[in-house]
CSV table of C-alpha atoms in Angstrom, one decimal:
chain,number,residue,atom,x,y,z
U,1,UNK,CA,148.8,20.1,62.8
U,2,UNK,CA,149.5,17.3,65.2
U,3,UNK,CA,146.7,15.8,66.7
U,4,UNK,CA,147.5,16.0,70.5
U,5,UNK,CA,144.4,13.7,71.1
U,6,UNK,CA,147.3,11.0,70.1
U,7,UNK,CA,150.1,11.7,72.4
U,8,UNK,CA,149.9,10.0,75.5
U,9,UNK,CA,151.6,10.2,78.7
U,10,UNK,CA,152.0,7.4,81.1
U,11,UNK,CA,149.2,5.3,79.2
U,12,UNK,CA,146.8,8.3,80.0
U,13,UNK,CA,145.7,10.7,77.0
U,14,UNK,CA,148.0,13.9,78.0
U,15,UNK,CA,144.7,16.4,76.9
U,16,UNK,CA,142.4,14.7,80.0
U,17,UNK,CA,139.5,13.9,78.0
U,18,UNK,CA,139.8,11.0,76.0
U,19,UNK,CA,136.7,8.3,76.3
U,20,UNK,CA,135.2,11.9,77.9
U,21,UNK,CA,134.9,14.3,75.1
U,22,UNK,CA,131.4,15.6,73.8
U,23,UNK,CA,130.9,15.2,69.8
U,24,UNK,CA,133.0,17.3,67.9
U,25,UNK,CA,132.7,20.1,65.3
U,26,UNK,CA,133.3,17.2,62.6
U,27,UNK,CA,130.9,14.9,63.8
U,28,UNK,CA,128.1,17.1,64.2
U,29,UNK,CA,128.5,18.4,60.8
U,30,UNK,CA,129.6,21.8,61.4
U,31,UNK,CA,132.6,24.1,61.0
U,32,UNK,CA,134.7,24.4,64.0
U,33,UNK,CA,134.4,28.4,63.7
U,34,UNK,CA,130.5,27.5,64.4
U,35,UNK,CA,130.5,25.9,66.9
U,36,UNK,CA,132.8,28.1,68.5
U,37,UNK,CA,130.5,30.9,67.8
U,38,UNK,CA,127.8,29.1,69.8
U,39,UNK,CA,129.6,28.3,72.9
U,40,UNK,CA,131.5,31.4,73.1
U,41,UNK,CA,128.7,33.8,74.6
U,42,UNK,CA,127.9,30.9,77.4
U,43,UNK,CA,128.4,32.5,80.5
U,44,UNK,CA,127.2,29.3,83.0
U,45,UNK,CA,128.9,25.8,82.2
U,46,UNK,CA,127.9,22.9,83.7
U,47,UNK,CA,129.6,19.2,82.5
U,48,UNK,CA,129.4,16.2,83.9
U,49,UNK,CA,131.4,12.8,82.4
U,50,UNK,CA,131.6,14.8,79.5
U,51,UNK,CA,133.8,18.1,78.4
U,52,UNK,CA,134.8,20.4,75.1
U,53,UNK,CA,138.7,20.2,74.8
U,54,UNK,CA,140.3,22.0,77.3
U,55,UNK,CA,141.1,24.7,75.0
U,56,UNK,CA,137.3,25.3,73.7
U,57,UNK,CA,136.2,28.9,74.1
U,58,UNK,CA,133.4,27.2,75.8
U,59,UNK,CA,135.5,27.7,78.7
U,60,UNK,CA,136.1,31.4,78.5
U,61,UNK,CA,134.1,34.3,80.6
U,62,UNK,CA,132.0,32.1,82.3
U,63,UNK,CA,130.7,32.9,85.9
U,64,UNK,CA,129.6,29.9,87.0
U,65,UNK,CA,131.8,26.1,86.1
U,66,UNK,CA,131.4,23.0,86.8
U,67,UNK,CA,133.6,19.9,86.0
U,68,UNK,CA,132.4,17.1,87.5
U,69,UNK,CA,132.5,13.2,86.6
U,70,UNK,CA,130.8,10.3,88.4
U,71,UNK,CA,132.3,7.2,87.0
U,72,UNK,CA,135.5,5.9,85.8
U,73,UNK,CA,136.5,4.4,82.0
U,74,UNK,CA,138.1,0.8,82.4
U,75,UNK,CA,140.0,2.2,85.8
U,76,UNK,CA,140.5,5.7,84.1
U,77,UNK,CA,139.1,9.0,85.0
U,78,UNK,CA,139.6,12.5,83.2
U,79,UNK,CA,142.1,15.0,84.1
U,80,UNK,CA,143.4,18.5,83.6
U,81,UNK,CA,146.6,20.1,83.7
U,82,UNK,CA,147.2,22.6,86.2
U,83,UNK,CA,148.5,24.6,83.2
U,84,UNK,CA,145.1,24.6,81.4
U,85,UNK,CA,143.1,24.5,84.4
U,86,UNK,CA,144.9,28.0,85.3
U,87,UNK,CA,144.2,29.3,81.7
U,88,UNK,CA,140.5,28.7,82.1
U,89,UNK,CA,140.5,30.3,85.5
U,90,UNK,CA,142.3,33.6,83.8
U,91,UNK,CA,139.9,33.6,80.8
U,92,UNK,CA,137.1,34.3,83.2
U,93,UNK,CA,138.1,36.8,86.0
U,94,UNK,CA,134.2,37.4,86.7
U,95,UNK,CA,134.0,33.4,87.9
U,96,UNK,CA,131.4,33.5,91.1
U,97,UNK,CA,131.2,29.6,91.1
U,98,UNK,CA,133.6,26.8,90.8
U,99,UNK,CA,132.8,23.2,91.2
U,100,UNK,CA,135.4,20.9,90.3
U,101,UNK,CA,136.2,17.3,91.4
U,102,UNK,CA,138.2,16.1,87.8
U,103,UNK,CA,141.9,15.6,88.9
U,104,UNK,CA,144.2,17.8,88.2
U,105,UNK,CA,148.1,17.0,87.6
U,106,UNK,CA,151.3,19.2,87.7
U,107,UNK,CA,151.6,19.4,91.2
U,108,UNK,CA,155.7,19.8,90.2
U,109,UNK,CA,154.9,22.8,88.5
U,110,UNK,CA,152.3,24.9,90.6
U,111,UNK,CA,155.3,26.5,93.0
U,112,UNK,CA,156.2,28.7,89.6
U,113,UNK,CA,152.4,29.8,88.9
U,114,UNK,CA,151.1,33.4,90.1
U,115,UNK,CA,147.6,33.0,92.2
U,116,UNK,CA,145.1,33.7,89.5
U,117,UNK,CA,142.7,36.4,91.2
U,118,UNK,CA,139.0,35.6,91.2
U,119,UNK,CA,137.5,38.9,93.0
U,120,UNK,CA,134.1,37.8,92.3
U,121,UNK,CA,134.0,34.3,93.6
U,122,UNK,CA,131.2,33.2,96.2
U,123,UNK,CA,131.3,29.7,96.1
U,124,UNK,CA,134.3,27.0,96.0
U,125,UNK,CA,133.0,23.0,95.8
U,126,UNK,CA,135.8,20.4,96.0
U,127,UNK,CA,133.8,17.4,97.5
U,128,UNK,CA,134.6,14.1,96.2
U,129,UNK,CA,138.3,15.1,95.0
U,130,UNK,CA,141.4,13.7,95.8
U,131,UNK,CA,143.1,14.8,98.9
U,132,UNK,CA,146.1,15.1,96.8
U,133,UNK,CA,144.4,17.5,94.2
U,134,UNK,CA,144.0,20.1,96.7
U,135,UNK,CA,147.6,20.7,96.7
U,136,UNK,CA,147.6,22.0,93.4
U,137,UNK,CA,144.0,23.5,93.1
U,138,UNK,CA,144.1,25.6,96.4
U,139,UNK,CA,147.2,27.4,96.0
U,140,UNK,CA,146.0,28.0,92.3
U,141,UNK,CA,143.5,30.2,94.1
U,142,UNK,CA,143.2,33.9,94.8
U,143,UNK,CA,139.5,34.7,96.0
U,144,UNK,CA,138.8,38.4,96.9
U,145,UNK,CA,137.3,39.5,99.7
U,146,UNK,CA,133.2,38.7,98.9
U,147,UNK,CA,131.9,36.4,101.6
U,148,UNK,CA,132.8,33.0,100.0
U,149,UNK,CA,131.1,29.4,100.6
U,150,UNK,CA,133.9,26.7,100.6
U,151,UNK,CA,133.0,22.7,100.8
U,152,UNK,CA,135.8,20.4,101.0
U,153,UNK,CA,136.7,16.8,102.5
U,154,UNK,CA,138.9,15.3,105.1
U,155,UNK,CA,141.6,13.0,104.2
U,156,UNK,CA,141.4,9.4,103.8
U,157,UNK,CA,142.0,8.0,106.7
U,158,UNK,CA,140.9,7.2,110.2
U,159,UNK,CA,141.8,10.2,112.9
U,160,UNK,CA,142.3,13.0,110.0
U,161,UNK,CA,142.9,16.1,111.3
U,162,UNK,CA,139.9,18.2,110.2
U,163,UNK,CA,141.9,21.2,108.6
U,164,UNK,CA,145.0,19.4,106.0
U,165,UNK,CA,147.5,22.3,105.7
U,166,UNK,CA,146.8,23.3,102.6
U,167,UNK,CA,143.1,23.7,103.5
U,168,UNK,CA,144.2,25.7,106.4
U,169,UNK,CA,146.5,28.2,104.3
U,170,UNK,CA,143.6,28.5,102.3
U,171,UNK,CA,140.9,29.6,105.7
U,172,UNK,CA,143.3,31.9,106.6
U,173,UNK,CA,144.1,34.0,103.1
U,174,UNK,CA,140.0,34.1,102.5
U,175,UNK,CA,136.9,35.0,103.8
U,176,UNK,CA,134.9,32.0,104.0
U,177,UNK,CA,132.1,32.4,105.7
U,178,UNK,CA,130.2,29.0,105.2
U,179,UNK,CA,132.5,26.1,105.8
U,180,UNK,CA,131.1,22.5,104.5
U,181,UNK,CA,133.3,19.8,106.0
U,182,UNK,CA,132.5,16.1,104.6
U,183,UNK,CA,133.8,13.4,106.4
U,184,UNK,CA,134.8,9.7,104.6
U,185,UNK,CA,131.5,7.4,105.3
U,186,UNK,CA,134.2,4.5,105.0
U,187,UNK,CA,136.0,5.8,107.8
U,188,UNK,CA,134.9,6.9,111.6
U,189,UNK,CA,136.2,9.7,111.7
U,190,UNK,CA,135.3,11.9,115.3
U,191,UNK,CA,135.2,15.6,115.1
U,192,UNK,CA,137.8,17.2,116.6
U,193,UNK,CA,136.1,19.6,118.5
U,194,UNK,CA,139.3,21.5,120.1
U,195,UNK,CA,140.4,21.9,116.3
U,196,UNK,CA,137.3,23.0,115.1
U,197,UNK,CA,137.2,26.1,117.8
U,198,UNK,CA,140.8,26.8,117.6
U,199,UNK,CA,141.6,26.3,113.8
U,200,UNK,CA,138.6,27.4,112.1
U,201,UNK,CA,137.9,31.3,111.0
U,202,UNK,CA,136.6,33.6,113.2
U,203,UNK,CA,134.0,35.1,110.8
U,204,UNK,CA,131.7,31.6,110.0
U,205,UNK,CA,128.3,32.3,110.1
U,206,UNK,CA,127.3,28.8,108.6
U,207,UNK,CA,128.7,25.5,109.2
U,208,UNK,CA,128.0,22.2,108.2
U,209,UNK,CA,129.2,18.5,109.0
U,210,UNK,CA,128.7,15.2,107.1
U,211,UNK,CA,129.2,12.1,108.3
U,212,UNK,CA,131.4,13.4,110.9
U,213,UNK,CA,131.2,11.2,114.9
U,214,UNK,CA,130.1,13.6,118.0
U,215,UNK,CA,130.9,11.7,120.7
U,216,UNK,CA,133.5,13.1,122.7
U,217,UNK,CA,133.4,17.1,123.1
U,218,UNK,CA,136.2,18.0,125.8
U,219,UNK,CA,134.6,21.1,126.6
U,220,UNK,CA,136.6,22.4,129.4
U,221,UNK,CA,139.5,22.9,127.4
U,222,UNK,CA,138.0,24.8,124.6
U,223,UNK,CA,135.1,26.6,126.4
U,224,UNK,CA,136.9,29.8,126.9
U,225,UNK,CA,138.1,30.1,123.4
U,226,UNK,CA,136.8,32.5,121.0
U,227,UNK,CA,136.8,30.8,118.0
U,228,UNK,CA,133.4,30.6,115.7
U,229,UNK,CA,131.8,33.2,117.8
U,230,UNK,CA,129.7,34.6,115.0
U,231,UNK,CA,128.3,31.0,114.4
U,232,UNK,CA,124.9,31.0,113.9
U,233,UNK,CA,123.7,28.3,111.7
U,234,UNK,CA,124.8,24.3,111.9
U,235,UNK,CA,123.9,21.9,109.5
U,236,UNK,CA,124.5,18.2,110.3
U,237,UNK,CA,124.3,15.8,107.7
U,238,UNK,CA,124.5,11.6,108.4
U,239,UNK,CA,126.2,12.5,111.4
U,240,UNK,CA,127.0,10.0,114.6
U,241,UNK,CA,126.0,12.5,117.2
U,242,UNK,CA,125.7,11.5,121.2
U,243,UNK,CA,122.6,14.2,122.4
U,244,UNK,CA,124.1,14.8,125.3
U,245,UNK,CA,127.9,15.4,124.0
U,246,UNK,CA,126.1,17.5,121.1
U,247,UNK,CA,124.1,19.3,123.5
U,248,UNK,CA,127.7,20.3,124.9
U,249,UNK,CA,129.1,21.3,121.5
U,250,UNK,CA,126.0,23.8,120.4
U,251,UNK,CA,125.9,25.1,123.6
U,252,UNK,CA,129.5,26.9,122.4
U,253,UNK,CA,127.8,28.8,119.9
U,254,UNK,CA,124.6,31.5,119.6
U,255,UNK,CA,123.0,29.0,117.0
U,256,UNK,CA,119.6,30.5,115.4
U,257,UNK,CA,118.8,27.8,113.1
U,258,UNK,CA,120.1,23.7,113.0
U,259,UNK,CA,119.2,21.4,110.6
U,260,UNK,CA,120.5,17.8,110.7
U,261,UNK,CA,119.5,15.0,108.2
U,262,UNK,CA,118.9,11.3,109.2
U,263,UNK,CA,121.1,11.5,112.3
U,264,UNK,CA,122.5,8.1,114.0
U,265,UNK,CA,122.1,8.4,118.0
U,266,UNK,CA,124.6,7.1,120.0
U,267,UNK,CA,125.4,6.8,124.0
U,268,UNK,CA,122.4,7.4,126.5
U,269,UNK,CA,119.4,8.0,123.8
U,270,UNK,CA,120.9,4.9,121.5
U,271,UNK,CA,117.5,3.6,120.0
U,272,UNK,CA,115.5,6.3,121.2
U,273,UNK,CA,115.4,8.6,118.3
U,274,UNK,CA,112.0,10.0,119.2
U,275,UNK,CA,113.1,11.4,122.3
U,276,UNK,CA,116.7,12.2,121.1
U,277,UNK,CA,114.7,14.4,118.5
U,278,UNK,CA,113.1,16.0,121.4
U,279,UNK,CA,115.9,16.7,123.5
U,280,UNK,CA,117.5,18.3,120.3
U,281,UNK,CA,114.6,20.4,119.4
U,282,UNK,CA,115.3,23.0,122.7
U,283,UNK,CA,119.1,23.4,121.3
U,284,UNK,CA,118.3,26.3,119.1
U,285,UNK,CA,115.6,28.3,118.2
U,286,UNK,CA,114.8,27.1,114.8
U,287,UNK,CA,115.6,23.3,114.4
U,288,UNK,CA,114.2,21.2,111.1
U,289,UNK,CA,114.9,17.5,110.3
U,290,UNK,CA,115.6,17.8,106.7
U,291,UNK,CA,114.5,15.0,104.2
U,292,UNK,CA,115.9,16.1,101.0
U,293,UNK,CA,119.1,14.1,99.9
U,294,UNK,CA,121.2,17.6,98.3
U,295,UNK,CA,123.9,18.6,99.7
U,296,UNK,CA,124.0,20.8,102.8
U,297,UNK,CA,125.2,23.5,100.4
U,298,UNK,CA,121.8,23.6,98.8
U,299,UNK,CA,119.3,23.1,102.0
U,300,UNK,CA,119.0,26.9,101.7
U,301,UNK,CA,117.9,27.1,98.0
């Protein structure tokens, strides 16, 4: 049996995980068949840096999967084929949770693959992937109708348009109900606040913003628009926020609860963050300065 650990494509190991692959059957001193047997009944699968071959049952009827990685391999990183990626996906229609931030290449091919259908999904993580990925991964994608929790990033560059259009085909086919926006801390990138009230789904109930700039809110051309008007939590996360511009922004929406972590304050209140604090307090009816460093997605837990 050839050894596809050996084949290569474009200098890059063509199965995604070499220099990334946990010990093998062999090396632990097992049969394969055992160790299949062990990591068949998982039904959660977290990996980081690390993965079973793309192929492992390890990857079947799970309900929860992550596939992260946090550092590259002299200037490598892993990667998945949209092919395999889309098996995985099938061998577990029950999948509530998907994390994934590996890249993923075939973008040629993913106009001839069916939408796999993930009825039970509730919460879709793409932070810290490549604006290109999405392209591939999103369309790959068929979420039912379950309220779902979707976290993504802008684009790479300075003025990005907060909704890329694959990211907006994807708002409009689901029901995402919390929306997690990450801006690029390398970039100053402004919120576009006519583009968030005139682009964004009707039925967010949670929103949150990370290193985004509120500086500017033209209010008077999106005040009579109807957009986010079931809006009622707003989490702000290293944000660049001008109080009074903010002030502007929340006043839009019937917010119960905000919670904002180590804000920068800009415009009148610059170097004031005591009383920028207070000023923001009277904006909604709960408001908490939040010290832990998870993501927004997790200040709830």
């Amino acid at each position: 049996m050839e050894d596809t650990r050996l084949r290569t494509q474009q200098g890059i190991g063509i199965e995604g995980t070499d220099d990334w692959e946990l010990p093998t059957a062999e090396s632990c001193g097992v049969s394969q068949q055992l160790l299949d047997s062990i990591l068949r009944p998982i039904t959660s699968l977290r990996l980081s840096n690390n993965f079973f071959p793309w192929s492992s049952p390890a990857y079947h009827g799970l309900v929860k999967l992550h596939l992260l990685f946090t550092r590259s391999k002299r200037g490598r990183k892993p990667h998945i084929h949209v092919d395999k990626l889309r098996d995985m996906l099938l061998a577990s229609p029950a999948l509530r949770v998907l994390h994934i931030n590996i890249i993923v290449i075939g973008k040629d091919e993913i106009n001839g693959l069916a939408p796999v259908p993930l009825n039970e999904l509730e919460e879709l993580s793409l932070d810290e992937m490549s604006r290109d990925v999405y392209d591939v991964v999103l369309p790959l994608l068929a979420p039912g109708t379950k309220p779902l929790q979707f976290t993504f990033q802008m684009q790479q560059e300075f003025n990005a348009p907060l909704y890329c259009t694959t990211v907006a085909a994807f708002l409009e086919r689901t029901n995402v109900t919390s929306l997690y926006i990450l801006g690029r801390s390398l970039f100053d990138q402004r919120l576009s606040v006519d583009e968030l009230m005139t682009k964004s789904p009707g039925n967010i109930r949670t929103l949150g913003l990370e290193y985004l700039q509120i500086l500017e809110a033209p209010i008077s051309e999106v005040e009579n628009y109807e957009g986010l008007g079931q809006l009622s939590r707003l989490y702000m996360r290293k944000c660049v926020i001008d109080v009074d511009e903010f002030k502007k922004l929340a006043g839009l929406f019937r917010l119960q609860m905000l919670k904002l972590h180590k804000p920068e304050f800009r415009g009148r209140l610059k170097g004031n963050d005591a009383e920028a604090r207070q000023e923001i307090m009277s904006i909604a009816p709960t408001v908490r300065w939040v010290r832990s460093t998870r993501g927004m997605d997790r200040w709830d837990g």
